[in-house]
mmCIF file of N, CA and C in Angstrom:
data_model
loop_
_atom_site.group_PDB
_atom_site.id
_atom_site.type_symbol
_atom_site.label_atom_id
_atom_site.label_comp_id
_atom_site.label_asym_id
_atom_site.label_seq_id
_atom_site.Cartn_x
_atom_site.Cartn_y
_atom_site.Cartn_z
ATOM 1 N N MET I 1 4.826 -33.915 7.878
ATOM 2 C CA MET I 1 4.611 -32.571 7.398
ATOM 3 C C MET I 1 4.542 -31.622 8.591
ATOM 4 N N THR I 2 5.226 -30.521 8.523
ATOM 5 C CA THR I 2 5.216 -29.555 9.622
ATOM 6 C C THR I 2 4.349 -28.364 9.241
ATOM 7 N N ASP I 3 3.691 -27.833 10.246
ATOM 8 C CA ASP I 3 2.886 -26.626 10.035
ATOM 9 C C ASP I 3 3.763 -25.400 10.173
ATOM 10 N N GLN I 4 3.660 -24.515 9.230
ATOM 11 C CA GLN I 4 4.411 -23.265 9.296
ATOM 12 C C GLN I 4 3.477 -22.148 9.711
ATOM 13 N N VAL I 5 3.932 -21.328 10.641
ATOM 14 C CA VAL I 5 3.160 -20.176 11.079
ATOM 15 C C VAL I 5 3.745 -18.943 10.404
ATOM 16 N N GLN I 6 2.890 -18.208 9.726
ATOM 17 C CA GLN I 6 3.324 -16.967 9.097
ATOM 18 C C GLN I 6 2.642 -15.814 9.810
ATOM 19 N N ASN I 7 3.434 -14.912 10.317
ATOM 20 C CA ASN I 7 2.904 -13.759 11.025
ATOM 21 C C ASN I 7 2.795 -12.580 10.076
ATOM 22 N N GLY I 8 1.842 -11.747 10.306
ATOM 23 C CA GLY I 8 1.660 -10.546 9.519
ATOM 24 C C GLY I 8 0.788 -9.580 10.281
ATOM 25 N N LYS I 9 0.523 -8.463 9.694
ATOM 26 C CA LYS I 9 -0.375 -7.508 10.332
ATOM 27 C C LYS I 9 -1.054 -6.668 9.275
ATOM 28 N N ILE I 10 -2.151 -6.104 9.660
ATOM 29 C CA ILE I 10 -2.896 -5.179 8.817
ATOM 30 C C ILE I 10 -2.829 -3.814 9.474
ATOM 31 N N GLN I 11 -2.491 -2.806 8.702
ATOM 32 C CA GLN I 11 -2.457 -1.445 9.220
ATOM 33 C C GLN I 11 -3.545 -0.638 8.533
ATOM 34 N N VAL I 12 -4.208 0.205 9.294
ATOM 35 C CA VAL I 12 -5.260 1.065 8.764
ATOM 36 C C VAL I 12 -4.826 2.517 8.947
ATOM 37 N N ILE I 13 -4.898 3.283 7.873
ATOM 38 C CA ILE I 13 -4.604 4.713 7.914
ATOM 39 C C ILE I 13 -5.915 5.419 7.600
ATOM 40 N N CYS I 14 -6.384 6.244 8.516
ATOM 41 C CA CYS I 14 -7.675 6.900 8.279
ATOM 42 C C CYS I 14 -7.540 8.409 8.485
ATOM 43 N N GLY I 15 -8.460 9.124 7.892
ATOM 44 C CA GLY I 15 -8.476 10.577 7.996
ATOM 45 C C GLY I 15 -9.430 11.146 6.970
ATOM 46 N N SER I 16 -9.584 12.435 6.990
ATOM 47 C CA SER I 16 -10.506 13.095 6.065
ATOM 48 C C SER I 16 -9.887 13.181 4.666
ATOM 49 N N MET I 17 -10.691 13.611 3.717
ATOM 50 C CA MET I 17 -10.197 13.759 2.347
ATOM 51 C C MET I 17 -9.038 14.751 2.307
ATOM 52 N N PHE I 18 -8.070 14.472 1.453
ATOM 53 C CA PHE I 18 -6.891 15.314 1.246
ATOM 54 C C PHE I 18 -6.050 15.497 2.511
ATOM 55 N N SER I 19 -6.072 14.495 3.408
ATOM 56 C CA SER I 19 -5.258 14.590 4.621
ATOM 57 C C SER I 19 -3.930 13.854 4.483
ATOM 58 N N GLY I 20 -3.658 13.246 3.325
ATOM 59 C CA GLY I 20 -2.377 12.597 3.082
ATOM 60 C C GLY I 20 -2.360 11.112 3.389
ATOM 61 N N LYS I 21 -3.501 10.451 3.411
ATOM 62 C CA LYS I 21 -3.568 9.025 3.726
ATOM 63 C C LYS I 21 -2.788 8.184 2.714
ATOM 64 N N THR I 22 -3.016 8.418 1.437
ATOM 65 C CA THR I 22 -2.337 7.630 0.407
ATOM 66 C C THR I 22 -0.846 7.921 0.415
ATOM 67 N N SER I 23 -0.462 9.170 0.587
ATOM 68 C CA SER I 23 0.963 9.513 0.664
ATOM 69 C C SER I 23 1.629 8.819 1.846
ATOM 70 N N GLU I 24 0.949 8.773 2.979
ATOM 71 C CA GLU I 24 1.487 8.089 4.156
ATOM 72 C C GLU I 24 1.609 6.595 3.906
ATOM 73 N N LEU I 25 0.605 6.001 3.276
ATOM 74 C CA LEU I 25 0.652 4.582 2.937
ATOM 75 C C LEU I 25 1.843 4.284 2.042
ATOM 76 N N LEU I 26 2.015 5.065 0.983
ATOM 77 C CA LEU I 26 3.120 4.848 0.060
ATOM 78 C C LEU I 26 4.469 5.072 0.742
ATOM 79 N N ARG I 27 4.546 6.035 1.643
ATOM 80 C CA ARG I 27 5.789 6.269 2.396
ATOM 81 C C ARG I 27 6.150 5.053 3.225
ATOM 82 N N ARG I 28 5.152 4.485 3.925
ATOM 83 C CA ARG I 28 5.403 3.297 4.756
ATOM 84 C C ARG I 28 5.833 2.109 3.908
ATOM 85 N N LEU I 29 5.193 1.948 2.762
ATOM 86 C CA LEU I 29 5.533 0.818 1.894
ATOM 87 C C LEU I 29 6.909 0.987 1.256
ATOM 88 N N GLU I 30 7.311 2.211 0.957
ATOM 89 C CA GLU I 30 8.663 2.458 0.452
ATOM 90 C C GLU I 30 9.705 2.043 1.485
ATOM 91 N N ARG I 31 9.428 2.300 2.758
ATOM 92 C CA ARG I 31 10.348 1.894 3.828
ATOM 93 C C ARG I 31 10.431 0.377 3.928
ATOM 94 N N LEU I 32 9.270 -0.302 3.813
ATOM 95 C CA LEU I 32 9.274 -1.764 3.842
ATOM 96 C C LEU I 32 10.047 -2.327 2.658
ATOM 97 N N ASN I 33 9.835 -1.742 1.498
ATOM 98 C CA ASN I 33 10.536 -2.188 0.296
ATOM 99 C C ASN I 33 12.046 -2.004 0.448
ATOM 100 N N PHE I 34 12.463 -0.887 0.992
ATOM 101 C CA PHE I 34 13.879 -0.605 1.219
ATOM 102 C C PHE I 34 14.497 -1.621 2.188
ATOM 103 N N ALA I 35 13.708 -2.070 3.160
ATOM 104 C CA ALA I 35 14.174 -3.042 4.153
ATOM 105 C C ALA I 35 14.001 -4.486 3.686
ATOM 106 N N ASP I 36 13.650 -4.678 2.417
ATOM 107 C CA ASP I 36 13.421 -6.008 1.834
ATOM 108 C C ASP I 36 12.365 -6.808 2.578
ATOM 109 N N LYS I 37 11.345 -6.122 3.072
ATOM 110 C CA LYS I 37 10.211 -6.782 3.729
ATOM 111 C C LYS I 37 9.142 -7.062 2.686
ATOM 112 N N LYS I 38 8.421 -8.154 2.879
ATOM 113 C CA LYS I 38 7.339 -8.500 1.957
ATOM 114 C C LYS I 38 6.067 -7.784 2.381
ATOM 115 N N PHE I 39 5.293 -7.348 1.398
ATOM 116 C CA PHE I 39 3.995 -6.744 1.666
ATOM 117 C C PHE I 39 3.106 -6.941 0.453
ATOM 118 N N MET I 40 1.819 -6.789 0.672
ATOM 119 C CA MET I 40 0.843 -6.853 -0.417
ATOM 120 C C MET I 40 -0.008 -5.600 -0.335
ATOM 121 N N LEU I 41 -0.252 -4.990 -1.471
ATOM 122 C CA LEU I 41 -1.051 -3.773 -1.547
ATOM 123 C C LEU I 41 -2.287 -4.070 -2.386
ATOM 124 N N PHE I 42 -3.449 -3.880 -1.793
ATOM 125 C CA PHE I 42 -4.708 -4.162 -2.465
ATOM 126 C C PHE I 42 -5.461 -2.868 -2.754
ATOM 127 N N LYS I 43 -6.216 -2.889 -3.841
ATOM 128 C CA LYS I 43 -7.031 -1.737 -4.224
ATOM 129 C C LYS I 43 -8.337 -2.277 -4.804
ATOM 130 N N PRO I 44 -9.466 -1.701 -4.434
ATOM 131 C CA PRO I 44 -10.740 -2.161 -5.009
ATOM 132 C C PRO I 44 -10.777 -1.921 -6.520
ATOM 133 N N SER I 45 -11.367 -2.846 -7.254
ATOM 134 C CA SER I 45 -11.412 -2.725 -8.715
ATOM 135 C C SER I 45 -12.266 -1.543 -9.176
ATOM 136 N N VAL I 46 -13.158 -1.056 -8.328
ATOM 137 C CA VAL I 46 -14.003 0.085 -8.720
ATOM 138 C C VAL I 46 -13.261 1.416 -8.626
ATOM 139 N N ASP I 47 -12.102 1.432 -7.973
ATOM 140 C CA ASP I 47 -11.310 2.661 -7.838
ATOM 141 C C ASP I 47 -10.384 2.790 -9.046
ATOM 142 N N THR I 48 -10.824 3.549 -10.035
ATOM 143 C CA THR I 48 -10.037 3.739 -11.267
ATOM 144 C C THR I 48 -9.666 5.205 -11.480
ATOM 145 N N ARG I 49 -9.595 5.979 -10.400
ATOM 146 C CA ARG I 49 -9.363 7.423 -10.532
ATOM 147 C C ARG I 49 -8.097 7.760 -11.300
ATOM 148 N N TYR I 50 -6.962 7.216 -10.914
ATOM 149 C CA TYR I 50 -5.704 7.532 -11.583
ATOM 150 C C TYR I 50 -5.171 6.346 -12.382
ATOM 151 N N SER I 51 -5.429 5.122 -11.888
ATOM 152 C CA SER I 51 -4.889 3.928 -12.520
ATOM 153 C C SER I 51 -5.695 2.717 -12.065
ATOM 154 N N GLU I 52 -5.748 1.708 -12.914
ATOM 155 C CA GLU I 52 -6.419 0.469 -12.539
ATOM 156 C C GLU I 52 -5.455 -0.511 -11.890
ATOM 157 N N THR I 53 -4.149 -0.298 -12.070
ATOM 158 C CA THR I 53 -3.151 -1.254 -11.587
ATOM 159 C C THR I 53 -2.204 -0.693 -10.532
ATOM 160 N N GLU I 54 -2.395 0.560 -10.146
ATOM 161 C CA GLU I 54 -1.522 1.204 -9.166
ATOM 162 C C GLU I 54 -2.343 2.002 -8.165
ATOM 163 N N VAL I 55 -1.804 2.129 -6.965
ATOM 164 C CA VAL I 55 -2.333 3.087 -5.993
ATOM 165 C C VAL I 55 -1.555 4.367 -6.237
ATOM 166 N N VAL I 56 -2.270 5.472 -6.471
ATOM 167 C CA VAL I 56 -1.634 6.732 -6.856
ATOM 168 C C VAL I 56 -2.093 7.831 -5.915
ATOM 169 N N SER I 57 -1.136 8.611 -5.405
ATOM 170 C CA SER I 57 -1.480 9.741 -4.539
ATOM 171 C C SER I 57 -1.794 10.964 -5.398
ATOM 172 N N HIS I 58 -2.319 12.004 -4.770
ATOM 173 C CA HIS I 58 -2.609 13.242 -5.490
ATOM 174 C C HIS I 58 -1.335 13.879 -6.025
ATOM 175 N N SER I 59 -0.198 13.592 -5.381
ATOM 176 C CA SER I 59 1.070 14.126 -5.845
ATOM 177 C C SER I 59 1.721 13.228 -6.892
ATOM 178 N N LYS I 60 0.954 12.245 -7.402
ATOM 179 C CA LYS I 60 1.341 11.360 -8.506
ATOM 180 C C LYS I 60 2.382 10.297 -8.124
ATOM 181 N N LYS I 61 2.621 10.071 -6.829
ATOM 182 C CA LYS I 61 3.437 8.920 -6.429
ATOM 183 C C LYS I 61 2.588 7.683 -6.634
ATOM 184 N N ALA I 62 3.200 6.590 -7.100
ATOM 185 C CA ALA I 62 2.416 5.403 -7.434
ATOM 186 C C ALA I 62 3.156 4.132 -7.039
ATOM 187 N N LEU I 63 2.366 3.087 -6.785
ATOM 188 C CA LEU I 63 2.918 1.771 -6.463
ATOM 189 C C LEU I 63 1.959 0.711 -6.978
ATOM 190 N N LYS I 64 2.522 -0.326 -7.604
ATOM 191 C CA LYS I 64 1.709 -1.410 -8.165
ATOM 192 C C LYS I 64 0.901 -2.078 -7.058
ATOM 193 N N CYS I 65 -0.299 -2.538 -7.427
ATOM 194 C CA CYS I 65 -1.169 -3.179 -6.450
ATOM 195 C C CYS I 65 -1.904 -4.354 -7.080
ATOM 196 N N ILE I 66 -2.590 -5.076 -6.233
ATOM 197 C CA ILE I 66 -3.432 -6.201 -6.646
ATOM 198 C C ILE I 66 -4.874 -5.746 -6.584
#
């Protein structure tokens, strides 16, 4: 049996309220999706502001999450 190494990274986007953090996150993930890169998007279950199953920006852009 061979060991497989899987590389990945975690990116953090920070800023004050209404500074475009979610929009920037969704923009980056759209680029990854376009490039056929794998990614996982997580959202806390207590965050139900716009959707329980999607990350949604104030401008109503959305992407499915876990």
